[in-house]
PDB file of C-alpha atoms in Angstrom:
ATOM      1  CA  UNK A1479      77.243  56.956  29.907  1.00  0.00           C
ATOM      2  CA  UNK A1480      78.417  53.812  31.712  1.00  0.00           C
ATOM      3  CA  UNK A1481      75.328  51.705  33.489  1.00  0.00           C
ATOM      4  CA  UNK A1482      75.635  52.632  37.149  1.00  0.00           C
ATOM      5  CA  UNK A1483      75.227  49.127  37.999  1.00  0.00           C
ATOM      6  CA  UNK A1484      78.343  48.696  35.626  1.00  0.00           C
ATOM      7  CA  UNK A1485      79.876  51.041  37.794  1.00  0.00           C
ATOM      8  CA  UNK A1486      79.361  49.388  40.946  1.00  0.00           C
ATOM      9  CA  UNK A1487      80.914  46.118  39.337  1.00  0.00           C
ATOM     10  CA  UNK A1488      83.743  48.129  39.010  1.00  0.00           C
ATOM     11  CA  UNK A1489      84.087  49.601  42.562  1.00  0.00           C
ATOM     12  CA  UNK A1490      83.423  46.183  43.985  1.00  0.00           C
ATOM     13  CA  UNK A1491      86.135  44.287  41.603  1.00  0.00           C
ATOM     14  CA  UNK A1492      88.706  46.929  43.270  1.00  0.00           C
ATOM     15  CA  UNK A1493      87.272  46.650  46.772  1.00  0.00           C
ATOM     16  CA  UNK A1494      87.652  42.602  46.280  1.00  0.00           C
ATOM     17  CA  UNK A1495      91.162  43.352  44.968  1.00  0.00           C
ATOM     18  CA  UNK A1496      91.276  44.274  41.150  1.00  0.00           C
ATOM     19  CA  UNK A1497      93.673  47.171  40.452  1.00  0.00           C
ATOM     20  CA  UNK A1498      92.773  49.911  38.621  1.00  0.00           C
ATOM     21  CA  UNK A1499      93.936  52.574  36.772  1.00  0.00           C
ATOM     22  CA  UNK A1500      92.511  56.191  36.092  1.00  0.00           C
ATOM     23  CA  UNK A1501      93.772  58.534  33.161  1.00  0.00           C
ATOM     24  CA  UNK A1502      93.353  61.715  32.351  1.00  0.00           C
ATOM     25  CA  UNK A1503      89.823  62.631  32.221  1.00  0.00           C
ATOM     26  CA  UNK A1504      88.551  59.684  34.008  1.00  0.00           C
ATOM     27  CA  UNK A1505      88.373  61.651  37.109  1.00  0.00           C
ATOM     28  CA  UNK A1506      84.914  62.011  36.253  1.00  0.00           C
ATOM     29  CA  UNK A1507      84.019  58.493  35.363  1.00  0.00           C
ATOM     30  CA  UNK A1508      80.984  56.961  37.592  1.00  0.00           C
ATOM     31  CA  UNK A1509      83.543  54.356  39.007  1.00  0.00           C
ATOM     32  CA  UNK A1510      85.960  56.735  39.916  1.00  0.00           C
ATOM     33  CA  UNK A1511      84.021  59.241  41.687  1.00  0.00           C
ATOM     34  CA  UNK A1512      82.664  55.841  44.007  1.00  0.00           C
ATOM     35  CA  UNK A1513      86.157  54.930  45.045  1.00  0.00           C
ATOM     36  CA  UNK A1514      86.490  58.091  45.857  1.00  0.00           C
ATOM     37  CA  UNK A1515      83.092  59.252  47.294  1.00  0.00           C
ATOM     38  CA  UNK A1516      83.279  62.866  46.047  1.00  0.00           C
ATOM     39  CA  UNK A1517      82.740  65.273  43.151  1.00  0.00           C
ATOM     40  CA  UNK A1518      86.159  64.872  42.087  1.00  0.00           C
ATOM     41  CA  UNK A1519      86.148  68.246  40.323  1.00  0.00           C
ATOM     42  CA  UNK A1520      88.627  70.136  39.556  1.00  0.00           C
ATOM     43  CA  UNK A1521      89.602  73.454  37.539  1.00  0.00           C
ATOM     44  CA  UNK A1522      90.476  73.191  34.270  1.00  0.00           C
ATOM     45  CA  UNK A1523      91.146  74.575  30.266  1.00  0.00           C
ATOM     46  CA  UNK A1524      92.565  73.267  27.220  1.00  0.00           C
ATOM     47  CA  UNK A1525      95.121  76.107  26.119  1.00  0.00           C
ATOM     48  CA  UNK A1526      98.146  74.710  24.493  1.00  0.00           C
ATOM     49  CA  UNK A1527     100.484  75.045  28.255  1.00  0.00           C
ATOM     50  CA  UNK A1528     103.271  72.911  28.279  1.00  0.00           C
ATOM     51  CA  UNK A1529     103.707  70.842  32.112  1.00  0.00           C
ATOM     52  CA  UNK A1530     106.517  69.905  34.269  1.00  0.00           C
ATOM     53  CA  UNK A1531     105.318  66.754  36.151  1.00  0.00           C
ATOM     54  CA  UNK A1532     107.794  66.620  39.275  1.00  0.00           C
ATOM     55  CA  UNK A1533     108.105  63.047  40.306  1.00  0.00           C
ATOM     56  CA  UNK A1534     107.765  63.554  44.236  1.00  0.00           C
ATOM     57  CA  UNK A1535     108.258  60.161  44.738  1.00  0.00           C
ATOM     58  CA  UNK A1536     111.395  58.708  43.065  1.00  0.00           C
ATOM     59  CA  UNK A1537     111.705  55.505  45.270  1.00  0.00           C
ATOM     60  CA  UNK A1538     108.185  54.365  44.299  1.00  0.00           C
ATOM     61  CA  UNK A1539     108.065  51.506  42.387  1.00  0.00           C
ATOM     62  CA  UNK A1540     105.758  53.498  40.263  1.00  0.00           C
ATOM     63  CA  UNK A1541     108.019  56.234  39.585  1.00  0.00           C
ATOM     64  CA  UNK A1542     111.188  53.840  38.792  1.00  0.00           C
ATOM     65  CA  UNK A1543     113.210  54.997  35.918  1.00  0.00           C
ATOM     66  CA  UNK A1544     111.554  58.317  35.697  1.00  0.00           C
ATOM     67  CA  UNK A1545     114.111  61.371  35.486  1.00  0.00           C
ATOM     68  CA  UNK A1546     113.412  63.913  38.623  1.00  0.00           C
ATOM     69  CA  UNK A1547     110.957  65.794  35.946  1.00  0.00           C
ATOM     70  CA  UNK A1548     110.086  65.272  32.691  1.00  0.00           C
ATOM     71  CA  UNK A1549     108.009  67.889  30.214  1.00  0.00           C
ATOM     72  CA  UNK A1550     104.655  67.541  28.179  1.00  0.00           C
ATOM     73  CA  UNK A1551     105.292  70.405  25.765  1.00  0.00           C
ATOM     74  CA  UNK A1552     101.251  70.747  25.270  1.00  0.00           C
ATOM     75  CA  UNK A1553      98.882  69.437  27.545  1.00  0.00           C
ATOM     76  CA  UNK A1554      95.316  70.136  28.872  1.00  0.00           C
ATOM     77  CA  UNK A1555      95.320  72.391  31.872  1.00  0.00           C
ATOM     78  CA  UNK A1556      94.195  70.743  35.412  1.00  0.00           C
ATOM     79  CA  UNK A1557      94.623  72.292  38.273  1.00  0.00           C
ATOM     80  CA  UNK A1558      93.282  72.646  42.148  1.00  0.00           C
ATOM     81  CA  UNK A1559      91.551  71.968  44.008  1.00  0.00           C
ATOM     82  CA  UNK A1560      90.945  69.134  42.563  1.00  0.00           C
ATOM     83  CA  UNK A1561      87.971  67.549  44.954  1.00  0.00           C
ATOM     84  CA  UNK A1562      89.256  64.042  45.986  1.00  0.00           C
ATOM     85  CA  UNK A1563      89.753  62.472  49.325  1.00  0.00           C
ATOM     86  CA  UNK A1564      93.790  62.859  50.526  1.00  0.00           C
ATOM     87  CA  UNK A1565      95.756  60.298  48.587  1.00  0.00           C
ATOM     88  CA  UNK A1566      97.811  57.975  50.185  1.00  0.00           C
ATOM     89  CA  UNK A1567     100.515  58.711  47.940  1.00  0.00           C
ATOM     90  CA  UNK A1568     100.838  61.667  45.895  1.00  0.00           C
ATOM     91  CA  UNK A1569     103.833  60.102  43.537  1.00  0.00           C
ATOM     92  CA  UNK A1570     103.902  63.392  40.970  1.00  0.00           C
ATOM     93  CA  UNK A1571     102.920  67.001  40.683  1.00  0.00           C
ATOM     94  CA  UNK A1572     102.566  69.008  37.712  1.00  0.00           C
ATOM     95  CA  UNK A1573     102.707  72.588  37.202  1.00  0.00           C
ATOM     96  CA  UNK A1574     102.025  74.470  33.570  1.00  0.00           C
ATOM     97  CA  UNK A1575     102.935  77.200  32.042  1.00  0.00           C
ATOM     98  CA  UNK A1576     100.136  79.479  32.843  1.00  0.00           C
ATOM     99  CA  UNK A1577     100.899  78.907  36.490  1.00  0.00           C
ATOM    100  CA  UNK A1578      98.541  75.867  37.574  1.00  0.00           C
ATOM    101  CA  UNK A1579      99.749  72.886  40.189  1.00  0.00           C
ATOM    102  CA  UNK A1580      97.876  69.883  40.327  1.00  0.00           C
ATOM    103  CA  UNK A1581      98.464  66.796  41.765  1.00  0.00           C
ATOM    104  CA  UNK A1582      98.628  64.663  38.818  1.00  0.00           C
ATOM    105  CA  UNK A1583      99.746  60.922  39.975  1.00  0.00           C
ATOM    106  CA  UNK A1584      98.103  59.711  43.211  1.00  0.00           C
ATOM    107  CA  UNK A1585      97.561  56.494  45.069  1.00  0.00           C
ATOM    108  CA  UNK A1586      94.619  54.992  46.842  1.00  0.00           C
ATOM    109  CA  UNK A1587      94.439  51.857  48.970  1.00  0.00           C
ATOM    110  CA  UNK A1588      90.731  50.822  48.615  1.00  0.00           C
ATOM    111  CA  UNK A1589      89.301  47.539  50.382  1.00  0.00           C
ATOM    112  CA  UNK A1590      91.720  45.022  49.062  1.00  0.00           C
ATOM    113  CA  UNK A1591      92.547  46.917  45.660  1.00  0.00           C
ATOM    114  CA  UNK A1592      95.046  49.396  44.882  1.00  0.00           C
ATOM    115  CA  UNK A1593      94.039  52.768  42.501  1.00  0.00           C
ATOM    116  CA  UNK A1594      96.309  54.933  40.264  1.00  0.00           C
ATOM    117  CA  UNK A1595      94.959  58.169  38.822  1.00  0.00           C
ATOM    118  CA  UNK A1596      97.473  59.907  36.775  1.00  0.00           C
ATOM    119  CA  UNK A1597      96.281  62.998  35.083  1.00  0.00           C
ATOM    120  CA  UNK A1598      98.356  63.386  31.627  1.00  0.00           C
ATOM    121  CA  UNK A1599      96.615  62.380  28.811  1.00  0.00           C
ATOM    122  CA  UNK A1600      94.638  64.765  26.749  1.00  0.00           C
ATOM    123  CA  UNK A1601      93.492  63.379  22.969  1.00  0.00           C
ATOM    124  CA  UNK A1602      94.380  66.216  21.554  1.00  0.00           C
ATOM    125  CA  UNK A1603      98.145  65.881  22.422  1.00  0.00           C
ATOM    126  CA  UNK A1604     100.920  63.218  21.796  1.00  0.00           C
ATOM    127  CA  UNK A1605     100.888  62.568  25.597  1.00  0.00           C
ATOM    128  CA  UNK A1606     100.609  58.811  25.499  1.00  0.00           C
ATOM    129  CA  UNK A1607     103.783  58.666  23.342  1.00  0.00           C
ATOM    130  CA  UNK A1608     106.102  60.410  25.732  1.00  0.00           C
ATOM    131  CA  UNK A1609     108.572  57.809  27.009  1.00  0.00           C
ATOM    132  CA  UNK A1610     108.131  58.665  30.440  1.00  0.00           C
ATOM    133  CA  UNK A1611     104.193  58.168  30.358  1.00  0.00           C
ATOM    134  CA  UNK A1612     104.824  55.149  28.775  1.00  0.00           C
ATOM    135  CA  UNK A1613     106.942  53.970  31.471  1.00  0.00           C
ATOM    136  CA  UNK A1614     104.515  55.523  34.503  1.00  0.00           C
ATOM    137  CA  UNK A1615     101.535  53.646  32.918  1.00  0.00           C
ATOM    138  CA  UNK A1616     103.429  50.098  32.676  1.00  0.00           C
ATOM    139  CA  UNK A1617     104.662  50.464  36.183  1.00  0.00           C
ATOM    140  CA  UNK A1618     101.396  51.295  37.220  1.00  0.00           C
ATOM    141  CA  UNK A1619     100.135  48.055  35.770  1.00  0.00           C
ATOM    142  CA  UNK A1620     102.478  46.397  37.513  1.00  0.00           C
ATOM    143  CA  UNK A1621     101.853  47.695  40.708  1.00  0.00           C
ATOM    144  CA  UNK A1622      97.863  47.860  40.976  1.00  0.00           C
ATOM    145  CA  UNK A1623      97.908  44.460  40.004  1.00  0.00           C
ATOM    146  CA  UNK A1624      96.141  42.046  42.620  1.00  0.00           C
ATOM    147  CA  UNK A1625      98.920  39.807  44.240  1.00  0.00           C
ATOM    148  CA  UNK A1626      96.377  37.324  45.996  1.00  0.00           C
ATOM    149  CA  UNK A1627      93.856  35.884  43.471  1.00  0.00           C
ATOM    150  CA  UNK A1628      90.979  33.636  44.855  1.00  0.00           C
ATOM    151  CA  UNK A1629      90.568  30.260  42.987  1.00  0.00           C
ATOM    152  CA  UNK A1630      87.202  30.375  41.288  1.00  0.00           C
ATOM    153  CA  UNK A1631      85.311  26.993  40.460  1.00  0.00           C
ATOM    154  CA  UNK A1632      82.443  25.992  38.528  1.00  0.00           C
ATOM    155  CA  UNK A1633      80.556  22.932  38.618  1.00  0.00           C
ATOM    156  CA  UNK A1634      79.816  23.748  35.007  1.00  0.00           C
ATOM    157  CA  UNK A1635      83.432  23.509  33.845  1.00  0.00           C
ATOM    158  CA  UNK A1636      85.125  20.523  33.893  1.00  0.00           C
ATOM    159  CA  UNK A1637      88.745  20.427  34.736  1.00  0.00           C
ATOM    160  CA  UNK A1638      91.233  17.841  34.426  1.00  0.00           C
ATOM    161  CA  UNK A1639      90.858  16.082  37.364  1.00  0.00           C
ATOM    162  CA  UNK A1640      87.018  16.768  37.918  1.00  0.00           C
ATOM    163  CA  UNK A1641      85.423  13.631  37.535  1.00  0.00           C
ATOM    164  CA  UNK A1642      82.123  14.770  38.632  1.00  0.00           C
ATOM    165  CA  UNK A1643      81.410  16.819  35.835  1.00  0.00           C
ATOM    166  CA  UNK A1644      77.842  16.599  33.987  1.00  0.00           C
ATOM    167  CA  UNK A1645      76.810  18.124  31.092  1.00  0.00           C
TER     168      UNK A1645
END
């Protein structure tokens, strides 16, 4: 339900350089889908499975302090293809208990902005207080943060040495 001209304020914040981050479901959000320029689809049900999510990259900075695996003992069920360009990263991959893989922590480079989608994170499940999801997500706010930020002026605000200013 998000305007689609809120969505292009998004896409164009992380093309400028704003970092963003994508959970769970938000595969299918309007700004995700234009970073990405596809359907990002994917297969999916909600059926109690518990998921390994192997961290593939351990010397990431996003991955730092995460065990080789950890385990989500009930989580919704993604799994491939899931319909997005190829990551530049793939930093984790999950498999569940009925069998599914998906790849369920990527990165994306995007203009000057950096994108993390990372797929845990189902309402109906306790996901967000597992330790290790906890840790992911603060990395990951870490790292997609911009690390060159324009100065912005205004001729309406008045700073402390503007002497120029007029109401």
């Amino acid at each position: 339900e998000v305007p689609d001209g809120v969505a292009t304020l998004v896409r164009d914040a992380v093309l400028d350089g704003m970092g963003a981050i994508f959970l769970h479901s938000a595969h299918h959000s309007k700004p995700f889908k234009a970073l990405m320029g596809t359907s990002c689809n994917l297969t999916w049900r909600e059926s109690n499975d518990s998921e390994i999510l192997w961290v593939i990259d351990p010397a990431h900075p996003i991955t730092r302090g995460i065990d080789r695996f950890f385990r989500l003992e009930c989580e919704e069920t993604y799994g491939e293809p899931f319909v997005i360009p190829n990551p530049d990263r793939v930093l984790l991959i999950g498999n569940y208990s009925g069998g599914e893989v998906f790849r369920s922590g990527v990165l994306y480079d995007r203009g000057n902005g950096k994108i993390f989608y990372f797929q845990p994170g189902h309402e109906s499940y306790p996901t967000f207080y597992n330790e290790s999801v906890q840790r992911i997500i603060k990395n990951a706010v870490r790292f997609v943060a911009p690390t060159y930020r324009a100065t912005i002026t205004c001729p309406h605000v008045r700073t402390v040495d503007d002497e120029n200013y007029v109401i």
